[in-house]
């Protein structure tokens, strides 16, 4: 079974500063993918970034980067230069490539960006 | 390219009734997954369809069912509604064909309230 743990229920960050959202995972499957999604108050889940278990380099997408530490089973999201529009819930999720391929989500972190 | 669409966006039903939710995936995507999101349980996987076949199913009672049509559109049905079925139901489509791990793109969700 897979498990995602997000230990920060809520985070505050000042506008224009960087913030790291923590995510640890657990799986016995060697092939998996890690995802981060943003969910604004409107409810839609917005895909941010993806990291494959065999990828050698950390994924980056604009202001988002994923700090992937495979030995520690962590996949932290780093948002650089925070903007007010970044205020939302952020979910870390995992999907394995064999057998059941549903996304397993963490409990989420609510990020609030302050002016 | 149009995103994932879900209809209706909001729904109010009475206990004991049944409900059908619809999801149209991104053009070209053949995999559709459904998730239930509640404050207490978080995001939970319901089922995944690919080429009109259910590939995976989460741990939900048989009252929850789904299907996928030849054009990849999907519907989920909940019969004999219970108060606990009140939730945001999210549909996600993926370009997943076989193997690999591809990102899932979510729709805006259908918010179901059972009274």
GROMACS .gro file of C-alpha atoms in nm:
model
  230
    1UNK     CA    1   0.000   0.000   0.000
    2UNK     CA    2   0.109   0.356  -0.062
    3UNK     CA    3   0.101   0.639   0.187
    4UNK     CA    4   0.161   1.011   0.158
    5UNK     CA    5   0.227   1.224   0.465
    6UNK     CA    6   0.204   1.602   0.474
    7UNK     CA    7   0.285   1.718   0.824
    8UNK     CA    8   0.210   2.088   0.779
    9UNK     CA    9  -0.164   2.157   0.802
   10UNK     CA   10  -0.105   2.527   0.741
   11UNK     CA   11   0.176   2.757   0.638
   12UNK     CA   12   0.221   3.131   0.614
   13UNK     CA   13   0.468   3.304   0.385
   14UNK     CA   14   0.535   3.664   0.296
   15UNK     CA   15   0.483   3.772  -0.059
   16UNK     CA   16   0.796   3.737  -0.276
   17UNK     CA   17   0.959   3.492  -0.035
   18UNK     CA   18   1.022   3.124  -0.104
   19UNK     CA   19   0.837   2.849   0.081
   20UNK     CA   20   0.884   2.473   0.112
   21UNK     CA   21   0.592   2.238   0.156
   22UNK     CA   22   0.688   1.900   0.299
   23UNK     CA   23   0.585   1.561   0.166
   24UNK     CA   24   0.707   1.215   0.258
   25UNK     CA   25   0.588   0.897   0.097
   26UNK     CA   26   0.597   0.526   0.150
   27UNK     CA   27   0.579   0.254  -0.110
   28UNK     CA   28   0.746  -0.077  -0.179
   29UNK     CA   29   0.702  -0.036  -0.552
   30UNK     CA   30   1.025   0.072  -0.727
   31UNK     CA   31   0.844   0.254  -1.006
   32UNK     CA   32   0.620   0.544  -0.912
   33UNK     CA   33   0.543   0.904  -0.981
   34UNK     CA   34   0.505   1.193  -0.741
   35UNK     CA   35   0.274   1.484  -0.809
   36UNK     CA   36   0.186   1.815  -0.656
   37UNK     CA   37  -0.154   1.974  -0.703
   38UNK     CA   38  -0.292   2.311  -0.605
   39UNK     CA   39  -0.655   2.345  -0.504
   40UNK     CA   40  -0.790   2.700  -0.480
   41UNK     CA   41  -1.114   2.769  -0.300
   42UNK     CA   42  -1.299   2.707  -0.627
   43UNK     CA   43  -1.227   2.336  -0.584
   44UNK     CA   44  -1.047   2.251  -0.906
   45UNK     CA   45  -0.723   2.054  -0.866
   46UNK     CA   46  -0.448   2.217  -1.069
   47UNK     CA   47  -0.151   2.002  -1.167
   48UNK     CA   48   0.178   2.172  -1.076
   49UNK     CA   49   0.469   1.935  -1.112
   50UNK     CA   50   0.564   1.570  -1.157
   51UNK     CA   51   0.868   1.365  -1.056
   52UNK     CA   52   0.930   1.008  -1.168
   53UNK     CA   53   1.106   0.768  -0.938
   54UNK     CA   54   1.380   0.706  -1.192
   55UNK     CA   55   1.432   1.070  -1.284
   56UNK     CA   56   1.787   1.175  -1.205
   57UNK     CA   57   1.719   1.544  -1.180
   58UNK     CA   58   1.470   1.735  -0.968
   59UNK     CA   59   1.168   1.854  -1.161
   60UNK     CA   60   1.111   2.225  -1.215
   61UNK     CA   61   0.817   2.411  -1.363
   62UNK     CA   62   0.848   2.787  -1.355
   63UNK     CA   63   0.838   2.898  -0.992
   64UNK     CA   64   0.779   2.541  -0.874
   65UNK     CA   65   1.053   2.290  -0.806
   66UNK     CA   66   1.040   1.951  -0.647
   67UNK     CA   67   1.316   1.859  -0.404
   68UNK     CA   68   1.328   1.483  -0.454
   69UNK     CA   69   1.530   1.285  -0.200
   70UNK     CA   70   1.469   0.923  -0.285
   71UNK     CA   71   1.664   0.769   0.002
   72UNK     CA   72   1.467   0.976   0.250
   73UNK     CA   73   1.142   0.921   0.058
   74UNK     CA   74   1.066   1.287   0.049
   75UNK     CA   75   0.932   1.505  -0.231
   76UNK     CA   76   0.908   1.859  -0.104
   77UNK     CA   77   0.758   2.136  -0.315
   78UNK     CA   78   0.945   2.464  -0.329
   79UNK     CA   79   0.762   2.773  -0.446
   80UNK     CA   80   0.991   3.063  -0.520
   81UNK     CA   81   0.885   3.428  -0.512
   82UNK     CA   82   0.542   3.363  -0.359
   83UNK     CA   83   0.247   3.554  -0.496
   84UNK     CA   84  -0.088   3.633  -0.337
   85UNK     CA   85  -0.250   3.402  -0.592
   86UNK     CA   86  -0.052   3.111  -0.450
   87UNK     CA   87  -0.279   3.103  -0.146
   88UNK     CA   88  -0.453   2.765  -0.170
   89UNK     CA   89  -0.446   2.404  -0.052
   90UNK     CA   90  -0.155   2.201  -0.182
   91UNK     CA   91  -0.167   1.826  -0.215
   92UNK     CA   92   0.114   1.581  -0.264
   93UNK     CA   93   0.015   1.261  -0.442
   94UNK     CA   94   0.169   0.941  -0.563
   95UNK     CA   95   0.086   0.689  -0.830
   96UNK     CA   96   0.260   0.358  -0.890
   97UNK     CA   97   0.304   0.214  -1.235
   98UNK     CA   98   0.204  -0.144  -1.163
   99UNK     CA   99  -0.123  -0.283  -1.041
  100UNK     CA  100  -0.363  -0.029  -0.906
  101UNK     CA  101  -0.271   0.308  -1.047
  102UNK     CA  102  -0.495   0.540  -0.855
  103UNK     CA  103  -0.351   0.855  -0.706
  104UNK     CA  104  -0.293   0.841  -0.334
  105UNK     CA  105  -0.315   1.186  -0.180
  106UNK     CA  106  -0.178   1.340   0.135
  107UNK     CA  107  -0.396   1.542   0.369
  108UNK     CA  108  -0.282   1.870   0.219
  109UNK     CA  109  -0.120   2.193   0.335
  110UNK     CA  110  -0.306   2.522   0.337
  111UNK     CA  111  -0.070   2.797   0.224
  112UNK     CA  112  -0.150   3.159   0.294
  113UNK     CA  113   0.059   3.427   0.129
  114UNK     CA  114   0.064   3.753   0.317
  115UNK     CA  115   0.125   4.094   0.155
  116UNK     CA  116  -0.743   2.241  -2.582
  117UNK     CA  117  -1.052   2.232  -2.361
  118UNK     CA  118  -1.006   2.100  -2.009
  119UNK     CA  119  -1.198   1.838  -1.820
  120UNK     CA  120  -1.563   1.930  -1.784
  121UNK     CA  121  -1.800   1.804  -1.519
  122UNK     CA  122  -2.173   1.845  -1.498
  123UNK     CA  123  -2.357   1.946  -1.301
  124UNK     CA  124  -2.137   2.168  -1.084
  125UNK     CA  125  -2.373   2.165  -0.790
  126UNK     CA  126  -2.639   1.921  -0.686
  127UNK     CA  127  -2.872   1.885  -0.392
  128UNK     CA  128  -3.041   1.551  -0.335
  129UNK     CA  129  -3.242   1.383  -0.063
  130UNK     CA  130  -3.144   1.069   0.124
  131UNK     CA  131  -3.249   0.757  -0.062
  132UNK     CA  132  -3.240   0.917  -0.405
  133UNK     CA  133  -2.988   0.835  -0.672
  134UNK     CA  134  -2.764   1.067  -0.868
  135UNK     CA  135  -2.563   1.059  -1.190
  136UNK     CA  136  -2.258   1.276  -1.245
  137UNK     CA  137  -2.095   1.331  -1.582
  138UNK     CA  138  -1.736   1.389  -1.687
  139UNK     CA  139  -1.592   1.473  -2.029
  140UNK     CA  140  -1.214   1.423  -2.042
  141UNK     CA  141  -0.962   1.625  -2.235
  142UNK     CA  142  -0.975   1.540  -2.603
  143UNK     CA  143  -0.750   1.242  -2.673
  144UNK     CA  144  -0.737   1.125  -2.313
  145UNK     CA  145  -0.871   0.777  -2.270
  146UNK     CA  146  -0.829   0.726  -1.898
  147UNK     CA  147  -1.082   0.874  -1.658
  148UNK     CA  148  -1.064   0.848  -1.281
  149UNK     CA  149  -1.308   0.957  -1.014
  150UNK     CA  150  -1.228   1.079  -0.664
  151UNK     CA  151  -1.436   1.177  -0.365
  152UNK     CA  152  -1.320   1.463  -0.146
  153UNK     CA  153  -1.462   1.518   0.201
  154UNK     CA  154  -1.329   1.721   0.496
  155UNK     CA  155  -1.305   1.410   0.709
  156UNK     CA  156  -1.161   1.153   0.469
  157UNK     CA  157  -0.975   1.377   0.229
  158UNK     CA  158  -0.932   1.268  -0.131
  159UNK     CA  159  -1.022   0.907  -0.197
  160UNK     CA  160  -1.007   0.713  -0.520
  161UNK     CA  161  -1.336   0.574  -0.647
  162UNK     CA  162  -1.257   0.408  -0.980
  163UNK     CA  163  -1.067   0.437  -1.305
  164UNK     CA  164  -1.188   0.364  -1.657
  165UNK     CA  165  -0.992   0.310  -1.971
  166UNK     CA  166  -1.139   0.219  -2.308
  167UNK     CA  167  -1.482   0.162  -2.155
  168UNK     CA  168  -1.343  -0.087  -1.902
  169UNK     CA  169  -1.310  -0.037  -1.529
  170UNK     CA  170  -0.943  -0.090  -1.450
  171UNK     CA  171  -0.934  -0.018  -1.080
  172UNK     CA  172  -1.182   0.035  -0.801
  173UNK     CA  173  -1.141   0.194  -0.462
  174UNK     CA  174  -1.290   0.082  -0.133
  175UNK     CA  175  -1.641   0.212  -0.177
  176UNK     CA  176  -1.969   0.024  -0.144
  177UNK     CA  177  -2.151  -0.111  -0.445
  178UNK     CA  178  -2.385   0.189  -0.437
  179UNK     CA  179  -2.111   0.370  -0.623
  180UNK     CA  180  -2.080   0.268  -0.984
  181UNK     CA  181  -1.954   0.412  -1.307
  182UNK     CA  182  -1.915   0.360  -1.675
  183UNK     CA  183  -1.728   0.498  -1.970
  184UNK     CA  184  -1.857   0.549  -2.320
  185UNK     CA  185  -1.681   0.498  -2.652
  186UNK     CA  186  -1.604   0.871  -2.672
  187UNK     CA  187  -1.426   0.844  -2.332
  188UNK     CA  188  -1.695   1.040  -2.150
  189UNK     CA  189  -1.769   0.890  -1.813
  190UNK     CA  190  -2.055   0.885  -1.570
  191UNK     CA  191  -2.069   0.785  -1.209
  192UNK     CA  192  -2.384   0.688  -1.029
  193UNK     CA  193  -2.460   0.678  -0.660
  194UNK     CA  194  -2.775   0.497  -0.557
  195UNK     CA  195  -2.962   0.517  -0.227
  196UNK     CA  196  -2.785   0.834  -0.123
  197UNK     CA  197  -2.671   0.875   0.236
  198UNK     CA  198  -2.582   1.193   0.422
  199UNK     CA  199  -2.218   1.083   0.420
  200UNK     CA  200  -2.212   1.093   0.041
  201UNK     CA  201  -2.208   1.472   0.055
  202UNK     CA  202  -1.876   1.560  -0.102
  203UNK     CA  203  -1.690   1.715  -0.389
  204UNK     CA  204  -1.663   1.457  -0.666
  205UNK     CA  205  -1.365   1.513  -0.889
  206UNK     CA  206  -1.302   1.360  -1.227
  207UNK     CA  207  -0.954   1.339  -1.375
  208UNK     CA  208  -0.836   1.245  -1.720
  209UNK     CA  209  -0.497   1.117  -1.820
  210UNK     CA  210  -0.319   1.045  -2.145
  211UNK     CA  211  -0.210   0.719  -1.990
  212UNK     CA  212  -0.207   0.443  -2.244
  213UNK     CA  213  -0.015   0.153  -2.099
  214UNK     CA  214   0.252   0.157  -1.833
  215UNK     CA  215   0.422   0.483  -1.753
  216UNK     CA  216   0.303   0.745  -1.513
  217UNK     CA  217   0.127   1.041  -1.661
  218UNK     CA  218  -0.017   1.342  -1.489
  219UNK     CA  219  -0.387   1.354  -1.425
  220UNK     CA  220  -0.584   1.664  -1.513
  221UNK     CA  221  -0.880   1.737  -1.294
  222UNK     CA  222  -1.213   1.893  -1.367
  223UNK     CA  223  -1.380   2.157  -1.147
  224UNK     CA  224  -1.577   1.895  -0.959
  225UNK     CA  225  -1.939   1.838  -0.875
  226UNK     CA  226  -2.039   1.940  -0.527
  227UNK     CA  227  -2.309   1.704  -0.404
  228UNK     CA  228  -2.513   1.784  -0.097
  229UNK     CA  229  -2.740   1.517   0.047
  230UNK     CA  230  -3.013   1.635   0.283
   0.00000   0.00000   0.00000
